[in-house]
Amino acid sequence: MTLKVLSVASEAAPLVKTGGLADVAGALPAALAAQGVDVTTFLPGYPAVLARLGKAKAVHKWGALLGSPARLLAGKLGEHPLLVLDAPALFGREGGPYTDASGKDWDDNWRRFAAFARAAADIGAGAVKGRSFDLVHAHDWQAGMVPAYLRLAPLEGGRPVPSVITIHNMAFQGYFPGDIFPQLGLPPSAWTVDGVESYGGVGFLKAGMQLADAITTVSPTYAGEIRSVEFGMGLEGLVLARSNRVHGILNGIDTAEWSPAIDPHLAARYTGGKLAARAKNKRAVEREFGLERDDGPLFVVVSRLTWQKGMDVLAEVLDHLVGIGGRLALLGSGDAEIEAAFHAAAVRHPGRIGVRIGYDEPLAHALQGGGDAILIPSRFEPCGLTQLYGLAYGCVPIVSRTGGLADTVIDANPAALAAGVATGIQINAVNAGALAMGISRAVELYHRPAEWKRLQKSGMKADFSWGASGAAYAALYRQLIEEQG
Ligand code: ADP
Ligand code: GLC
């Protein structure tokens, strides 16, 4: 039987993207179609999304969705159905999905994403004529209130449907002051620790985790880590209490977007059997970043420049990286202080370090296709996609041993090298000493070309397509629907 699932996310590639959530939400419909699941994606109507939608049909209307009039527009995300919440008072503004142009969170984010969740719960329960669903899948805090509305304030006459919440990042919880509670349209009984209350405020992610039928996160190791104070960030108790409902399902990659054999953003396309062709891509990156040309390794970074990503630690070891013959091409944006540290390093090491502050999708592909190794020293990483792209592109990942990084990269220790299964380098701790050592190991290995090539090829052979993970989601959906009876 084909299942119908409503996937509720605040971003989805290629329409709107600030990070890996968009890649995953954008890839799920195709991943699940292969498993007999029809996914409809539901997105907020940011200006960029409405522009891409063009002339779309309104399939539903709300007179007042938490106070704001809204329409539901129908379109397509690739070949798959898309619904968009057109609510100009909430989403019709320039800036990012969550912040204004200066990077400050919108003051009314609670209202924007509570309204989005209220709409999703209505749609999931069958409010829109001709569109019924068997399950609702909510992503991150922005959709965290969906399970709460489904359970605690269901649509009158609607169909009860189970829900899943996926935690893509526990660090972002959508935590708001308690005085918003009366405006959420929930019954007073929802104001308890078994409902949406969290440490005296309203926790959107917490509400989702409390009230969804299942909680998933994006790697098995992170599913274990979030039981601890360090990674659970205040919600570890809830994770423990519901641990029989918590699943770790690794993200896959969208091989239509991320395959070096067909990638239109590369100067030269290649396969594992034609690695020599990467040289042309490396030259292109060197030119783009104003780097000297030489035979040493070219390290790359494609990342948010934040504490989570360990980018402050990387900035500390750049003199070492250059001192042992490395070069670095970095693309990213984030904390002003970290950006400044990279700029300063580029000034200290002209021709050896090139920095591009900004967001540039084609350049992200070019770096994976031309870099020798990608640096990902994250302090925590629920899954991580750039190491998976690195593996697929023969751009050897150097990662910290945490979350999805630990689950997807096989360290080039002597045993793994001897067995021919190594795919990258893992560092044991996120500090300057450990990272410097990881970079040194990479430089040494790079100068043993046969071994380096083997590392690249093993990574390229690994399967990170959505097959297994799509099947895991589909199995979970079916189990929950069966339980509901
Ligand atoms: P996170 O979602 O925590 O930022 P992921 O590794 O899961 O980390 O996903 C990051 C995604 O965003 C990848 O697709 C990566 O290529 C992309 N990305 C990150 N920074 C940039 C940038 N400055 N320009 C282009 N793409 C970027
Ligand atoms: C989050 C996480 C990242 C993960 C992505 C997609 O942004 O930080 O590790 O890969 O979501 O699930």
CSV table of C-alpha atoms and ligand atoms in Angstrom, one decimal, residues 17-21 23-24 168-169 251 258 302-304 308-309 331-333 356-365 368 376 381-387 389, ligand 1:
chain,number,residue,atom,x,y,z
A,17,LYS,CA,18.6,26.5,2.0
A,18,THR,CA,20.7,27.6,4.9
A,19,GLY,CA,22.2,24.2,5.7
A,20,GLY,CA,22.0,20.4,5.7
A,21,LEU,CA,18.3,20.3,6.7
A,23,ASP,CA,19.5,19.0,1.5
A,24,VAL,CA,17.7,16.3,3.5
A,168,HIS,CA,18.7,17.7,12.9
A,169,ASN,CA,20.4,19.8,15.5
A,251,ASN,CA,21.2,10.9,6.2
A,258,TRP,CA,26.3,15.3,-5.8
A,302,VAL,CA,32.8,24.4,3.1
A,303,SER,CA,31.1,25.3,6.4
A,304,ARG,CA,29.2,27.6,8.7
A,308,GLN,CA,29.8,23.9,16.5
A,309,LYS,CA,31.9,23.4,13.5
A,331,LEU,CA,34.2,29.0,1.8
A,332,GLY,CA,31.9,29.9,4.6
A,333,SER,CA,30.2,32.5,6.7
A,356,ARG,CA,35.7,33.5,0.5
A,357,ILE,CA,33.1,34.7,3.0
A,358,GLY,CA,29.6,34.0,1.7
A,359,TYR,CA,27.3,31.3,0.5
A,360,ASP,CA,28.0,29.9,-3.0
A,361,GLU,CA,26.5,26.5,-4.0
A,362,PRO,CA,28.5,26.1,-7.3
A,363,LEU,CA,31.7,26.9,-5.5
A,364,ALA,CA,30.9,24.4,-2.8
A,365,HIS,CA,30.8,21.7,-5.5
A,368,GLN,CA,34.8,19.1,-3.3
A,376,ILE,CA,35.5,19.2,9.5
A,381,GLU,CA,27.7,16.9,14.3
A,382,PRO,CA,24.3,15.3,14.2
A,383,CYS,CA,25.1,13.9,10.8
A,384,GLY,CA,27.1,16.2,8.6
A,385,LEU,CA,26.8,16.1,4.8
A,386,THR,CA,30.0,17.7,3.7
A,387,GLN,CA,32.1,14.7,4.7
A,389,TYR,CA,30.1,14.8,-0.4
B,1,ADP,P1,24.9,22.1,8.8
B,1,ADP,O1,23.6,21.8,8.3
B,1,ADP,O2,25.1,21.8,10.2
B,1,ADP,O3,25.4,23.4,8.4
B,1,ADP,P2,25.8,19.9,7.0
B,1,ADP,O4,27.1,19.4,6.7
B,1,ADP,O5,24.7,19.0,7.3
B,1,ADP,O6,26.0,21.0,8.1
B,1,ADP,O7,25.2,20.7,5.7
B,1,ADP,C1,25.8,21.9,5.2
B,1,ADP,C2,25.3,22.1,3.8
B,1,ADP,O8,25.4,23.5,3.5
B,1,ADP,C3,26.1,21.3,2.8
B,1,ADP,O9,25.2,21.1,1.6
B,1,ADP,C4,27.2,22.3,2.4
B,1,ADP,O10,27.7,22.1,1.1
B,1,ADP,C5,26.4,23.6,2.5
B,1,ADP,N1,27.2,24.8,2.8
B,1,ADP,C6,27.7,25.2,4.0
B,1,ADP,N2,28.3,26.4,3.9
B,1,ADP,C7,28.2,26.8,2.6
B,1,ADP,C8,28.6,27.9,1.9
B,1,ADP,N3,29.3,28.9,2.5
B,1,ADP,N4,28.4,28.0,0.6
B,1,ADP,C9,27.7,26.9,0.0
B,1,ADP,N5,27.3,25.9,0.6
B,1,ADP,C10,27.5,25.8,1.9
